Amino acid sequence: QVQLVESGGGLVQAGGSLRLSCAFSGRTFSSYAMGWFRQAPGKEREFVAAISWSGVSAYYADSVKGRFTIARDNAKNTVYLQMNSLKPEDTAVYYCAADRGSLTTEALSYDYWGQGTQVTVSS
């Protein structure tokens, strides 16, 4: 029933910024913790950031701390990932995910996933 649709990806020069959005539909958005993951070619999927259903708690991978910010707007059923100071190693397909449970960094805990949006950072 839940659908997640990412948008906002693209090509950006190193040091630049992008803002990803994930539109949630089908269920009560405010009941879900939300997360962002990414997967680069030839690499495993990795956790990026997560935010609690209330938006009061957030967690970031060490690799993006200080550069990325996760936020949610429950009135718009949307979660965002603001990505600043982008590096070539940030290049990946970025996925948003929804979890009926509490905030978690574990991909297996998430119940629903979007199809991803490509982020490419050139050097």
Short mmCIF file of C-alpha atoms in Angstrom, two decimals, residues 23-96:
data_model
loop_
_atom_site.label_atom_id
_atom_site.label_comp_id
_atom_site.label_asym_id
_atom_site.label_seq_id
_atom_site.Cartn_x
_atom_site.Cartn_y
_atom_site.Cartn_z
CA ALA A 23 7.11 11.52 -1.38
CA PHE A 24 5.20 9.06 0.76
CA SER A 25 1.69 7.84 0.03
CA GLY A 26 -0.71 5.09 0.97
CA ARG A 27 -0.49 5.10 4.75
CA THR A 28 -0.10 7.50 7.62
CA PHE A 29 3.28 9.09 7.00
CA SER A 30 3.72 10.39 10.51
CA SER A 31 3.61 6.83 11.87
CA TYR A 32 6.84 5.85 10.11
CA ALA A 33 10.45 6.41 10.80
CA MET A 34 12.20 7.28 7.56
CA GLY A 35 15.66 6.56 6.27
CA TRP A 36 17.97 7.23 3.37
CA PHE A 37 20.33 4.62 1.99
CA ARG A 38 22.64 4.61 -0.98
CA GLN A 39 24.32 2.08 -3.20
CA ALA A 40 27.23 2.74 -5.51
CA PRO A 41 28.14 0.44 -8.39
CA GLY A 42 29.96 -2.61 -7.12
CA LYS A 43 29.37 -1.71 -3.50
CA GLU A 44 26.99 -2.78 -0.79
CA ARG A 45 23.99 -0.72 0.16
CA GLU A 46 24.88 1.59 3.01
CA PHE A 47 23.01 3.61 5.53
CA VAL A 48 23.05 7.38 5.12
CA ALA A 49 20.57 8.97 7.51
CA ALA A 50 17.36 8.29 9.39
CA ILE A 51 14.75 10.31 11.21
CA SER A 52 12.11 9.31 13.72
CA TRP A 53 8.41 9.53 13.00
CA SER A 54 8.18 12.68 15.10
CA GLY A 55 11.21 14.28 13.51
CA VAL A 56 12.83 14.95 16.87
CA SER A 57 15.56 12.33 16.50
CA ALA A 58 17.95 11.80 13.64
CA TYR A 59 21.02 9.71 12.99
CA TYR A 60 23.73 9.97 10.35
CA ALA A 61 26.43 7.78 8.97
CA ASP A 62 29.88 9.01 9.93
CA SER A 63 30.70 9.56 6.28
CA VAL A 64 28.02 12.23 5.89
CA LYS A 65 27.90 13.87 9.31
CA GLY A 66 28.21 17.61 9.03
CA ARG A 67 27.41 17.56 5.33
CA PHE A 68 23.98 15.96 5.02
CA THR A 69 20.79 16.85 6.83
CA ILE A 70 17.64 14.76 6.97
CA ALA A 71 14.30 16.40 7.61
CA ARG A 72 10.65 15.60 7.24
CA ASP A 73 7.49 17.54 6.67
CA ASN A 74 4.63 15.42 7.91
CA ALA A 75 2.07 17.86 6.57
CA LYS A 76 3.42 17.21 3.07
CA ASN A 77 4.20 13.51 3.55
CA THR A 78 7.74 14.15 2.45
CA VAL A 79 11.21 13.41 3.75
CA TYR A 80 14.23 15.33 2.52
CA LEU A 81 17.94 14.82 2.37
CA GLN A 82 19.92 18.02 2.01
CA MET A 83 23.37 17.14 0.74
CA ASN A 84 26.09 19.75 0.94
CA SER A 85 29.82 19.66 0.25
CA LEU A 86 29.31 16.69 -2.01
CA LYS A 87 32.22 14.44 -2.80
CA PRO A 88 32.76 12.03 -5.69
CA GLU A 89 32.44 9.16 -3.22
CA ASP A 90 28.86 10.26 -2.58
CA THR A 91 27.98 9.10 -6.08
CA ALA A 92 25.32 6.42 -5.77
CA VAL A 93 21.68 5.62 -6.20
CA TYR A 94 19.89 7.03 -3.18
CA TYR A 95 16.88 5.25 -1.77
CA CYS A 96 14.36 6.36 0.79
#
